[in-house]
């Protein structure tokens, strides 16, 4: 079973339950949230590997959740899939502009959902490895600089 935790946020109980069943079947651990506020609390307590986000919710909508997550340095790397009924021209662009990393309009197939999530998780892992390598390169550069400075002293 996969170790990835996916936060699923939807204010419609049936949609939330269907997504939970689909993702559990695919082998992911699912953390459900019924609202944007609950989603933000969950992210603060236990950072998920990915967020599947309904954009149309009362109080704090998906656009606000995406903006808040992407504006925080601790959370900005969490990939967000907008899973939404918004399917008019320009809606995809609005979701991406708010900070979502990908967009899927409802209704979607089981296969489409799996493809989008697999791609986002793979991209996230690749980004983490790149960041790690960049950190190592910076550390090596600092060591070289310090060694040069010590040799000159």
Coordinates of C-alpha atoms in Angstrom, one line a residue:
X1 CA 0.0 0.0 0.0
X2 CA 1.2 3.5 -0.8
X3 CA 2.4 5.8 2.0
X4 CA 1.0 8.9 0.3
X5 CA -1.8 10.7 2.2
X6 CA -4.3 12.6 0.1
X7 CA -6.5 15.3 1.7
X8 CA -9.8 15.3 -0.1
X9 CA -11.9 18.5 0.4
X10 CA -15.5 18.7 -0.7
X11 CA -18.6 20.1 1.1
X12 CA -20.9 17.6 -0.7
X13 CA -20.9 14.4 1.4
X14 CA -21.7 12.1 -1.6
X15 CA -18.8 13.5 -3.7
X16 CA -16.4 13.3 -0.7
X17 CA -17.4 9.7 0.0
X18 CA -17.1 8.7 -3.7
X19 CA -13.6 10.2 -3.9
X20 CA -12.6 8.5 -0.7
X21 CA -13.7 5.1 -2.0
X22 CA -11.9 5.7 -5.3
X23 CA -8.6 6.8 -3.8
X24 CA -8.7 4.1 -1.1
X25 CA -9.2 1.5 -3.9
X26 CA -6.2 2.9 -5.7
X27 CA -4.1 2.4 -2.6
X28 CA -3.8 5.9 -1.1
X29 CA -4.5 6.9 2.4
X30 CA -7.4 9.4 2.4
X31 CA -8.0 12.2 4.8
X32 CA -11.5 13.7 4.3
X33 CA -12.5 17.4 5.0
X34 CA -15.9 18.9 4.6
X35 CA -14.9 22.5 4.3
X36 CA -12.0 24.8 3.5
X37 CA -11.6 25.7 7.2
X38 CA -11.3 22.0 8.1
X39 CA -8.8 21.4 5.3
X40 CA -6.5 24.2 6.6
X41 CA -6.7 22.7 10.1
X42 CA -5.7 19.3 8.8
X43 CA -2.8 20.7 6.8
X44 CA -1.5 22.5 9.9
X45 CA -1.7 19.3 12.0
X46 CA -0.6 16.6 9.6
X47 CA 0.8 17.7 6.2
X48 CA -0.7 15.6 3.3
X49 CA 1.2 14.6 0.2
X50 CA -1.5 16.1 -2.0
X51 CA -4.8 17.9 -1.8
X52 CA -7.9 17.2 -4.0
X53 CA -9.9 20.4 -3.7
X54 CA -13.4 21.3 -4.6
X55 CA -13.4 25.0 -5.6
X56 CA -17.1 25.8 -4.8
X57 CA -17.6 25.7 -1.0
X58 CA -19.2 28.0 1.5
X59 CA -17.2 30.2 3.8
X60 CA -13.6 29.5 2.7
X61 CA -13.8 28.3 -0.9
X62 CA -11.2 26.3 -2.8
X63 CA -9.7 29.4 -4.4
X64 CA -9.0 30.8 -0.9
X65 CA -7.6 27.5 0.3
X66 CA -5.3 27.2 -2.6
X67 CA -4.0 30.8 -2.2
X68 CA -3.4 30.3 1.5
X69 CA -1.5 27.0 1.0
X70 CA 0.6 28.4 -1.8
X71 CA 1.4 31.6 0.1
X72 CA 2.9 29.7 3.1
X73 CA 6.5 28.5 2.6
X74 CA 5.8 25.3 4.6
X75 CA 2.9 24.3 2.5
X76 CA 3.5 25.8 -1.0
X77 CA 5.0 22.5 -2.3
X78 CA 1.9 20.5 -1.5
X79 CA 0.4 19.7 -5.0
X80 CA -3.3 20.7 -5.4
X81 CA -5.7 19.2 -7.8
X82 CA -8.8 21.3 -8.4
X83 CA -11.6 18.7 -8.8
X84 CA -14.5 21.0 -9.6
X85 CA -17.8 21.4 -11.4
X86 CA -16.4 24.6 -12.9
X87 CA -16.1 23.8 -16.5
X88 CA -16.7 27.1 -18.4
X89 CA -14.1 28.8 -20.5
X90 CA -11.5 30.4 -18.2
X91 CA -12.3 28.3 -15.1
X92 CA -9.2 26.1 -15.5
X93 CA -7.1 29.2 -15.7
X94 CA -8.7 30.7 -12.6
X95 CA -8.0 27.5 -10.7
X96 CA -4.4 27.5 -11.8
X97 CA -4.0 31.2 -11.1
X98 CA -5.2 30.6 -7.5
X99 CA -2.4 28.1 -7.0
X100 CA -3.8 24.8 -8.1
X101 CA -1.3 22.6 -9.8
X102 CA -3.8 20.7 -12.0
X103 CA -7.4 20.8 -12.9
X104 CA -10.1 18.2 -13.4
X105 CA -13.7 19.0 -14.1
X106 CA -16.5 16.9 -12.7
X107 CA -17.7 14.4 -13.7
X108 CA -14.4 12.6 -14.3
X109 CA -13.5 8.9 -14.7
X110 CA -11.6 6.8 -12.3
X111 CA -8.8 6.5 -14.8
X112 CA -8.6 10.3 -15.3
X113 CA -8.4 10.8 -11.5
X114 CA -5.7 8.2 -11.2
X115 CA -3.6 9.8 -14.1
X116 CA -3.8 13.3 -12.6
X117 CA -2.9 12.2 -9.1
X118 CA -0.1 9.9 -10.2
X119 CA 1.4 12.7 -12.3
X120 CA 1.2 15.3 -9.5
X121 CA 2.7 12.9 -6.9
X122 CA 5.5 12.0 -9.3
X123 CA 6.2 15.7 -10.1
X124 CA 6.2 16.4 -6.3
X125 CA 8.7 13.6 -5.6
X126 CA 11.0 14.8 -8.4
X127 CA 10.9 18.3 -7.1
X128 CA 11.8 17.1 -3.6
X129 CA 14.8 15.2 -5.0
X130 CA 15.9 18.3 -7.0
X131 CA 15.6 20.4 -3.9
X132 CA 17.6 17.9 -1.9
X133 CA 20.3 17.8 -4.6
X134 CA 20.4 21.6 -4.7
X135 CA 20.8 21.7 -1.0
X136 CA 23.7 19.2 -1.2
X137 CA 25.4 21.3 -3.9
X138 CA 25.1 24.4 -1.8
X139 CA 26.5 22.6 1.1
X140 CA 29.5 21.4 -1.0
X141 CA 30.0 24.9 -2.3
X142 CA 30.1 26.3 1.2
X143 CA 32.6 23.6 2.3
X144 CA 34.8 24.4 -0.6
X145 CA 34.6 28.2 0.1
X146 CA 35.4 27.6 3.8
X147 CA 38.3 25.3 2.9
X148 CA 39.7 27.9 0.6
X149 CA 39.4 30.6 3.3
X150 CA 41.1 28.4 5.8
X151 CA 44.0 27.6 3.4
X152 CA 44.5 31.3 2.8
X153 CA 44.7 32.1 6.5

